[in-house]
Amino acid sequence: MQITTFVTLALAALASGAALQEKPPADVVTAGQDKAAPNDEHASTFAIKSCKIGANYCGWYLRNDLGWEDPDIAGYGLYKCIEPYKASRIASCVKCVGPVAHCAS
């Protein structure tokens, strides 16, 4: 009886799409891993750069130009820098453009 109930609930979840939903983008992202020690042989030669507090950034810029490694950064998300290595998503864009980061229409 318990197995039948479990299977029924699992099928209902699949039918509703609950088990197949993608994870929503994170509202707050960080630069990623802590900076490796200078003597660490596995340290990246590309240093993670900070953002300017209060400035807006496209997600792709945080990743590609500042070197942020957080997997939750949405490429076309629009973010506001809230700390040197932390940004808050303020919009999900179809296309985020610069040089002053904004959602393109």
GROMACS .gro file of N, CA and C in nm:
model
  315
    1MET      N    1   0.082  -0.119   0.000
    1MET     CA    2   0.000   0.000   0.000
    1MET      C    3   0.087   0.126   0.000
    2GLN      N    4   0.194   0.126   0.081
    2GLN     CA    5   0.280   0.242   0.089
    2GLN      C    6   0.354   0.265  -0.042
    3ILE      N    7   0.396   0.158  -0.108
    3ILE     CA    8   0.466   0.170  -0.235
    3ILE      C    9   0.373   0.229  -0.340
    4THR      N   10   0.249   0.185  -0.342
    4THR     CA   11   0.150   0.237  -0.437
    4THR      C   12   0.129   0.386  -0.414
    5THR      N   13   0.120   0.429  -0.289
    5THR     CA   14   0.103   0.571  -0.258
    5THR      C   15   0.224   0.651  -0.304
    6PHE      N   16   0.344   0.601  -0.280
    6PHE     CA   17   0.465   0.668  -0.322
    6PHE      C   18   0.470   0.683  -0.473
    7VAL      N   19   0.441   0.576  -0.545
    7VAL     CA   20   0.443   0.579  -0.691
    7VAL      C   21   0.339   0.677  -0.743
    8THR      N   22   0.222   0.678  -0.684
    8THR     CA   23   0.116   0.771  -0.725
    8THR      C   24   0.161   0.915  -0.705
    9LEU      N   25   0.221   0.945  -0.591
    9LEU     CA   26   0.269   1.081  -0.564
    9LEU      C   27   0.382   1.120  -0.659
   10ALA      N   28   0.472   1.027  -0.688
   10ALA     CA   29   0.582   1.055  -0.779
   10ALA      C   30   0.530   1.084  -0.919
   11LEU      N   31   0.435   1.006  -0.965
   11LEU     CA   32   0.377   1.028  -1.098
   11LEU      C   33   0.302   1.161  -1.103
   12ALA      N   34   0.234   1.195  -0.996
   12ALA     CA   35   0.163   1.323  -0.991
   12ALA      C   36   0.261   1.440  -0.998
   13ALA      N   37   0.374   1.426  -0.929
   13ALA     CA   38   0.476   1.531  -0.933
   13ALA      C   39   0.533   1.546  -1.073
   14LEU      N   40   0.560   1.434  -1.139
   14LEU     CA   41   0.611   1.440  -1.276
   14LEU      C   42   0.510   1.502  -1.370
   15ALA      N   43   0.385   1.466  -1.355
   15ALA     CA   44   0.280   1.519  -1.442
   15ALA      C   45   0.266   1.670  -1.425
   16SER      N   46   0.284   1.718  -1.305
   16SER     CA   47   0.271   1.862  -1.281
   16SER      C   48   0.397   1.938  -1.318
   17GLY      N   49   0.505   1.866  -1.348
   17GLY     CA   50   0.630   1.930  -1.386
   17GLY      C   51   0.716   1.970  -1.267
   18ALA      N   52   0.672   1.941  -1.147
   18ALA     CA   53   0.746   1.981  -1.028
   18ALA      C   54   0.886   1.922  -1.026
   19ALA      N   55   0.901   1.799  -1.071
   19ALA     CA   56   1.032   1.735  -1.067
   19ALA      C   57   1.121   1.781  -1.181
   20LEU      N   58   1.066   1.849  -1.281
   20LEU     CA   59   1.143   1.887  -1.398
   20LEU      C   60   1.172   2.037  -1.405
   21GLN      N   61   1.128   2.114  -1.306
   21GLN     CA   62   1.148   2.258  -1.311
   21GLN      C   63   1.294   2.293  -1.294
   22GLU      N   64   1.337   2.396  -1.369
   22GLU     CA   65   1.473   2.444  -1.354
   22GLU      C   66   1.483   2.528  -1.228
   23LYS      N   67   1.603   2.534  -1.174
   23LYS     CA   68   1.628   2.615  -1.056
   23LYS      C   69   1.622   2.763  -1.098
   24PRO      N   70   1.547   2.847  -1.026
   24PRO     CA   71   1.542   2.989  -1.063
   24PRO      C   72   1.676   3.055  -1.036
   25PRO      N   73   1.707   3.165  -1.108
   25PRO     CA   74   1.835   3.232  -1.084
   25PRO      C   75   1.842   3.283  -0.941
   26ALA      N   76   1.960   3.284  -0.887
   26ALA     CA   77   1.980   3.331  -0.750
   26ALA      C   78   1.962   3.483  -0.745
   27ASP      N   79   1.906   3.532  -0.635
   27ASP     CA   80   1.889   3.676  -0.621
   27ASP      C   81   2.019   3.745  -0.584
   28VAL      N   82   2.107   3.675  -0.513
   28VAL     CA   83   2.236   3.731  -0.475
   28VAL      C   84   2.344   3.633  -0.519
   29VAL      N   85   2.445   3.685  -0.588
   29VAL     CA   86   2.557   3.602  -0.633
   29VAL      C   87   2.686   3.659  -0.577
   30THR      N   88   2.788   3.576  -0.571
   30THR     CA   89   2.918   3.619  -0.521
   30THR      C   90   3.024   3.591  -0.626
   31ALA      N   91   3.143   3.644  -0.602
   31ALA     CA   92   3.252   3.627  -0.696
   31ALA      C   93   3.291   3.480  -0.711
   32GLY      N   94   3.259   3.399  -0.615
   32GLY     CA   95   3.289   3.257  -0.625
   32GLY      C   96   3.381   3.211  -0.516
   33GLN      N   97   3.469   3.121  -0.552
   33GLN     CA   98   3.559   3.061  -0.455
   33GLN      C   99   3.647   3.168  -0.392
   34ASP      N  100   3.686   3.141  -0.265
   34ASP     CA  101   3.780   3.231  -0.200
   34ASP      C  102   3.908   3.234  -0.280
   35LYS      N  103   3.973   3.349  -0.275
   35LYS     CA  104   4.098   3.363  -0.350
   35LYS      C  105   4.202   3.266  -0.296
   36ALA      N  106   4.271   3.198  -0.385
   36ALA     CA  107   4.374   3.103  -0.344
   36ALA      C  108   4.496   3.178  -0.291
   37ALA      N  109   4.567   3.115  -0.202
   37ALA     CA  110   4.689   3.175  -0.149
   37ALA      C  111   4.791   3.194  -0.261
   38PRO      N  112   4.870   3.303  -0.257
   38PRO     CA  113   4.966   3.330  -0.364
   38PRO      C  114   5.062   3.215  -0.391
   39ASN      N  115   5.094   3.134  -0.291
   39ASN     CA  116   5.188   3.023  -0.310
   39ASN      C  117   5.121   2.896  -0.358
   40ASP      N  118   4.989   2.897  -0.369
   40ASP     CA  119   4.915   2.778  -0.410
   40ASP      C  120   4.945   2.747  -0.556
   41GLU      N  121   4.997   2.628  -0.582
   41GLU     CA  122   5.032   2.590  -0.719
   41GLU      C  123   4.910   2.577  -0.809
   42HIS      N  124   4.791   2.566  -0.749
   42HIS     CA  125   4.668   2.553  -0.827
   42HIS      C  126   4.595   2.687  -0.841
   43ALA      N  127   4.656   2.795  -0.793
   43ALA     CA  128   4.591   2.926  -0.800
   43ALA      C  129   4.576   2.970  -0.945
   44SER      N  130   4.465   3.034  -0.972
   44SER     CA  131   4.439   3.084  -1.107
   44SER      C  132   4.530   3.203  -1.135
   45THR      N  133   4.573   3.216  -1.260
   45THR     CA  134   4.654   3.332  -1.296
   45THR      C  135   4.565   3.453  -1.320
   46PHE      N  136   4.434   3.432  -1.332
   46PHE     CA  137   4.339   3.540  -1.352
   46PHE      C  138   4.273   3.570  -1.219
   47ALA      N  139   4.303   3.686  -1.163
   47ALA     CA  140   4.246   3.723  -1.033
   47ALA      C  141   4.102   3.768  -1.049
   48ILE      N  142   4.020   3.731  -0.953
   48ILE     CA  143   3.881   3.777  -0.952
   48ILE      C  144   3.882   3.925  -0.914
   49LYS      N  145   3.809   4.005  -0.990
   49LYS     CA  146   3.805   4.150  -0.967
   49LYS      C  147   3.676   4.187  -0.896
   50SER      N  148   3.683   4.292  -0.818
   50SER     CA  149   3.566   4.339  -0.743
   50SER      C  150   3.477   4.427  -0.832
   51CYS      N  151   3.352   4.440  -0.790
   51CYS     CA  152   3.261   4.532  -0.858
   51CYS      C  153   3.256   4.662  -0.777
   52LYS      N  154   3.204   4.768  -0.838
   52LYS     CA  155   3.192   4.897  -0.771
   52LYS      C  156   3.055   4.905  -0.705
   53ILE      N  157   3.052   4.922  -0.575
   53ILE     CA  158   2.926   4.924  -0.500
   53ILE      C  159   2.832   5.030  -0.557
   54GLY      N  160   2.709   4.987  -0.585
   54GLY     CA  161   2.607   5.076  -0.640
   54GLY      C  162   2.596   5.072  -0.791
   55ALA      N  163   2.697   5.016  -0.858
   55ALA     CA  164   2.696   5.009  -1.005
   55ALA      C  165   2.618   4.887  -1.052
   56ASN      N  166   2.560   4.898  -1.172
   56ASN     CA  167   2.489   4.786  -1.234
   56ASN      C  168   2.582   4.711  -1.327
   57TYR      N  169   2.564   4.578  -1.333
   57TYR     CA  170   2.646   4.492  -1.418
   57TYR      C  171   2.559   4.386  -1.484
   58CYS      N  172   2.594   4.351  -1.607
   58CYS     CA  173   2.532   4.236  -1.673
   58CYS      C  174   2.599   4.111  -1.618
   59GLY      N  175   2.523   4.002  -1.607
   59GLY     CA  176   2.579   3.877  -1.557
   59GLY      C  177   2.697   3.830  -1.639
   60TRP      N  178   2.690   3.842  -1.772
   60TRP     CA  179   2.801   3.798  -1.858
   60TRP      C  180   2.927   3.878  -1.829
   61TYR      N  181   2.915   4.005  -1.790
   61TYR     CA  182   3.031   4.086  -1.758
   61TYR      C  183   3.094   4.041  -1.627
   62LEU      N  184   3.010   4.010  -1.528
   62LEU     CA  185   3.063   3.960  -1.401
   62LEU      C  186   3.147   3.834  -1.424
   63ARG      N  187   3.097   3.744  -1.509
   63ARG     CA  188   3.168   3.619  -1.537
   63ARG      C  189   3.291   3.641  -1.624
   64ASN      N  190   3.272   3.703  -1.739
   64ASN     CA  191   3.378   3.710  -1.840
   64ASN      C  192   3.485   3.813  -1.809
   65ASP      N  193   3.446   3.931  -1.761
   65ASP     CA  194   3.543   4.038  -1.742
   65ASP      C  195   3.595   4.050  -1.599
   66LEU      N  196   3.510   4.021  -1.501
   66LEU     CA  197   3.554   4.028  -1.362
   66LEU      C  198   3.599   3.893  -1.308
   67GLY      N  199   3.571   3.787  -1.382
   67GLY     CA  200   3.618   3.654  -1.344
   67GLY      C  201   3.539   3.587  -1.233
   68TRP      N  202   3.415   3.632  -1.210
   68TRP     CA  203   3.334   3.571  -1.105
   68TRP      C  204   3.296   3.430  -1.145
   69GLU      N  205   3.295   3.339  -1.047
   69GLU     CA  206   3.277   3.196  -1.075
   69GLU      C  207   3.147   3.138  -1.021
   70ASP      N  208   3.060   3.218  -0.964
   70ASP     CA  209   2.935   3.166  -0.907
   70ASP      C  210   2.850   3.104  -1.019
   71PRO      N  211   2.815   2.975  -1.008
   71PRO     CA  212   2.737   2.910  -1.114
   71PRO      C  213   2.595   2.963  -1.126
   72ASP      N  214   2.548   3.040  -1.028
   72ASP     CA  215   2.412   3.094  -1.033
   72ASP      C  216   2.401   3.226  -1.108
   73ILE      N  217   2.511   3.278  -1.159
   73ILE     CA  218   2.505   3.404  -1.234
   73ILE      C  219   2.434   3.379  -1.367
   74ALA      N  220   2.325   3.453  -1.390
   74ALA     CA  221   2.251   3.445  -1.516
   74ALA      C  222   2.318   3.539  -1.615
   75GLY      N  223   2.359   3.487  -1.731
   75GLY     CA  224   2.431   3.567  -1.829
   75GLY      C  225   2.363   3.696  -1.866
   76TYR      N  226   2.231   3.692  -1.886
   76TYR     CA  227   2.159   3.814  -1.922
   76TYR      C  228   2.085   3.875  -1.805
   77GLY      N  229   2.122   3.838  -1.684
   77GLY     CA  230   2.064   3.902  -1.567
   77GLY      C  231   2.128   4.039  -1.547
   78LEU      N  232   2.054   4.130  -1.486
   78LEU     CA  233   2.106   4.262  -1.452
   78LEU      C  234   2.126   4.264  -1.301
   79TYR      N  235   2.247   4.297  -1.258
   79TYR     CA  236   2.285   4.291  -1.117
   79TYR      C  237   2.331   4.427  -1.067
   80LYS      N  238   2.304   4.454  -0.939
   80LYS     CA  239   2.355   4.573  -0.872
   80LYS      C  240   2.457   4.526  -0.769
   81CYS      N  241   2.575   4.587  -0.774
   81CYS     CA  242   2.682   4.554  -0.680
   81CYS      C  243   2.644   4.604  -0.541
   82ILE      N  244   2.643   4.513  -0.443
   82ILE     CA  245   2.606   4.552  -0.306
   82ILE      C  246   2.725   4.543  -0.210
   83GLU      N  247   2.828   4.472  -0.249
   83GLU     CA  248   2.955   4.462  -0.177
   83GLU      C  249   3.061   4.438  -0.283
   84PRO      N  250   3.189   4.460  -0.255
   84PRO     CA  251   3.291   4.443  -0.359
   84PRO      C  252   3.288   4.308  -0.432
   85TYR      N  253   3.246   4.202  -0.365
   85TYR     CA  254   3.242   4.071  -0.429
   85TYR      C  255   3.103   4.007  -0.417
   86LYS      N  256   2.999   4.090  -0.415
   86LYS     CA  257   2.862   4.039  -0.404
   86LYS      C  258   2.769   4.132  -0.482
   87ALA      N  259   2.678   4.072  -0.560
   87ALA     CA  260   2.582   4.150  -0.639
   87ALA      C  261   2.443   4.090  -0.626
   88SER      N  262   2.343   4.175  -0.635
   88SER     CA  263   2.204   4.133  -0.624
   88SER      C  264   2.136   4.146  -0.760
   89ARG      N  265   2.065   4.039  -0.801
   89ARG     CA  266   1.995   4.043  -0.930
   89ARG      C  267   1.876   4.136  -0.917
   90ILE      N  268   1.868   4.235  -1.007
   90ILE     CA  269   1.757   4.330  -1.003
   90ILE      C  270   1.662   4.311  -1.121
   91ALA      N  271   1.705   4.236  -1.224
   91ALA     CA  272   1.616   4.210  -1.338
   91ALA      C  273   1.668   4.090  -1.417
   92SER      N  274   1.577   4.023  -1.484
   92SER     CA  275   1.612   3.918  -1.580
   92SER      C  276   1.583   3.975  -1.718
   93CYS      N  277   1.686   3.989  -1.798
   93CYS     CA  278   1.673   4.052  -1.929
   93CYS      C  279   1.670   3.948  -2.040
   94VAL      N  280   1.609   3.984  -2.152
   94VAL     CA  281   1.621   3.903  -2.273
   94VAL      C  282   1.762   3.926  -2.328
   95LYS      N  283   1.810   4.050  -2.315
   95LYS     CA  284   1.946   4.084  -2.355
   95LYS      C  285   1.994   4.197  -2.265
   96CYS      N  286   2.106   4.176  -2.198
   96CYS     CA  287   2.167   4.278  -2.113
   96CYS      C  288   2.285   4.336  -2.189
   97VAL      N  289   2.291   4.469  -2.197
   97VAL     CA  290   2.396   4.535  -2.273
   97VAL      C  291   2.461   4.644  -2.190
   98GLY      N  292   2.577   4.691  -2.235
   98GLY     CA  293   2.651   4.799  -2.171
   98GLY      C  294   2.682   4.905  -2.273
   99PRO      N  295   2.771   5.001  -2.248
   99PRO     CA  296   2.864   5.003  -2.136
   99PRO      C  297   2.799   5.036  -2.002
  100VAL      N  298   2.690   5.111  -1.998
  100VAL     CA  299   2.615   5.127  -1.874
  100VAL      C  300   2.512   5.014  -1.874
  101ALA      N  301   2.532   4.914  -1.790
  101ALA     CA  302   2.451   4.792  -1.794
  101ALA      C  303   2.302   4.822  -1.782
  102HIS      N  304   2.225   4.765  -1.876
  102HIS     CA  305   2.080   4.779  -1.875
  102HIS      C  306   2.019   4.670  -1.961
  103CYS      N  307   1.890   4.646  -1.941
  103CYS     CA  308   1.817   4.550  -2.024
  103CYS      C  309   1.781   4.618  -2.156
  104ALA      N  310   1.820   4.556  -2.267
  104ALA     CA  311   1.787   4.610  -2.399
  104ALA      C  312   1.644   4.571  -2.435
  105SER      N  313   1.578   4.657  -2.508
  105SER     CA  314   1.439   4.627  -2.547
  105SER      C  315   1.434   4.558  -2.682
   0.00000   0.00000   0.00000
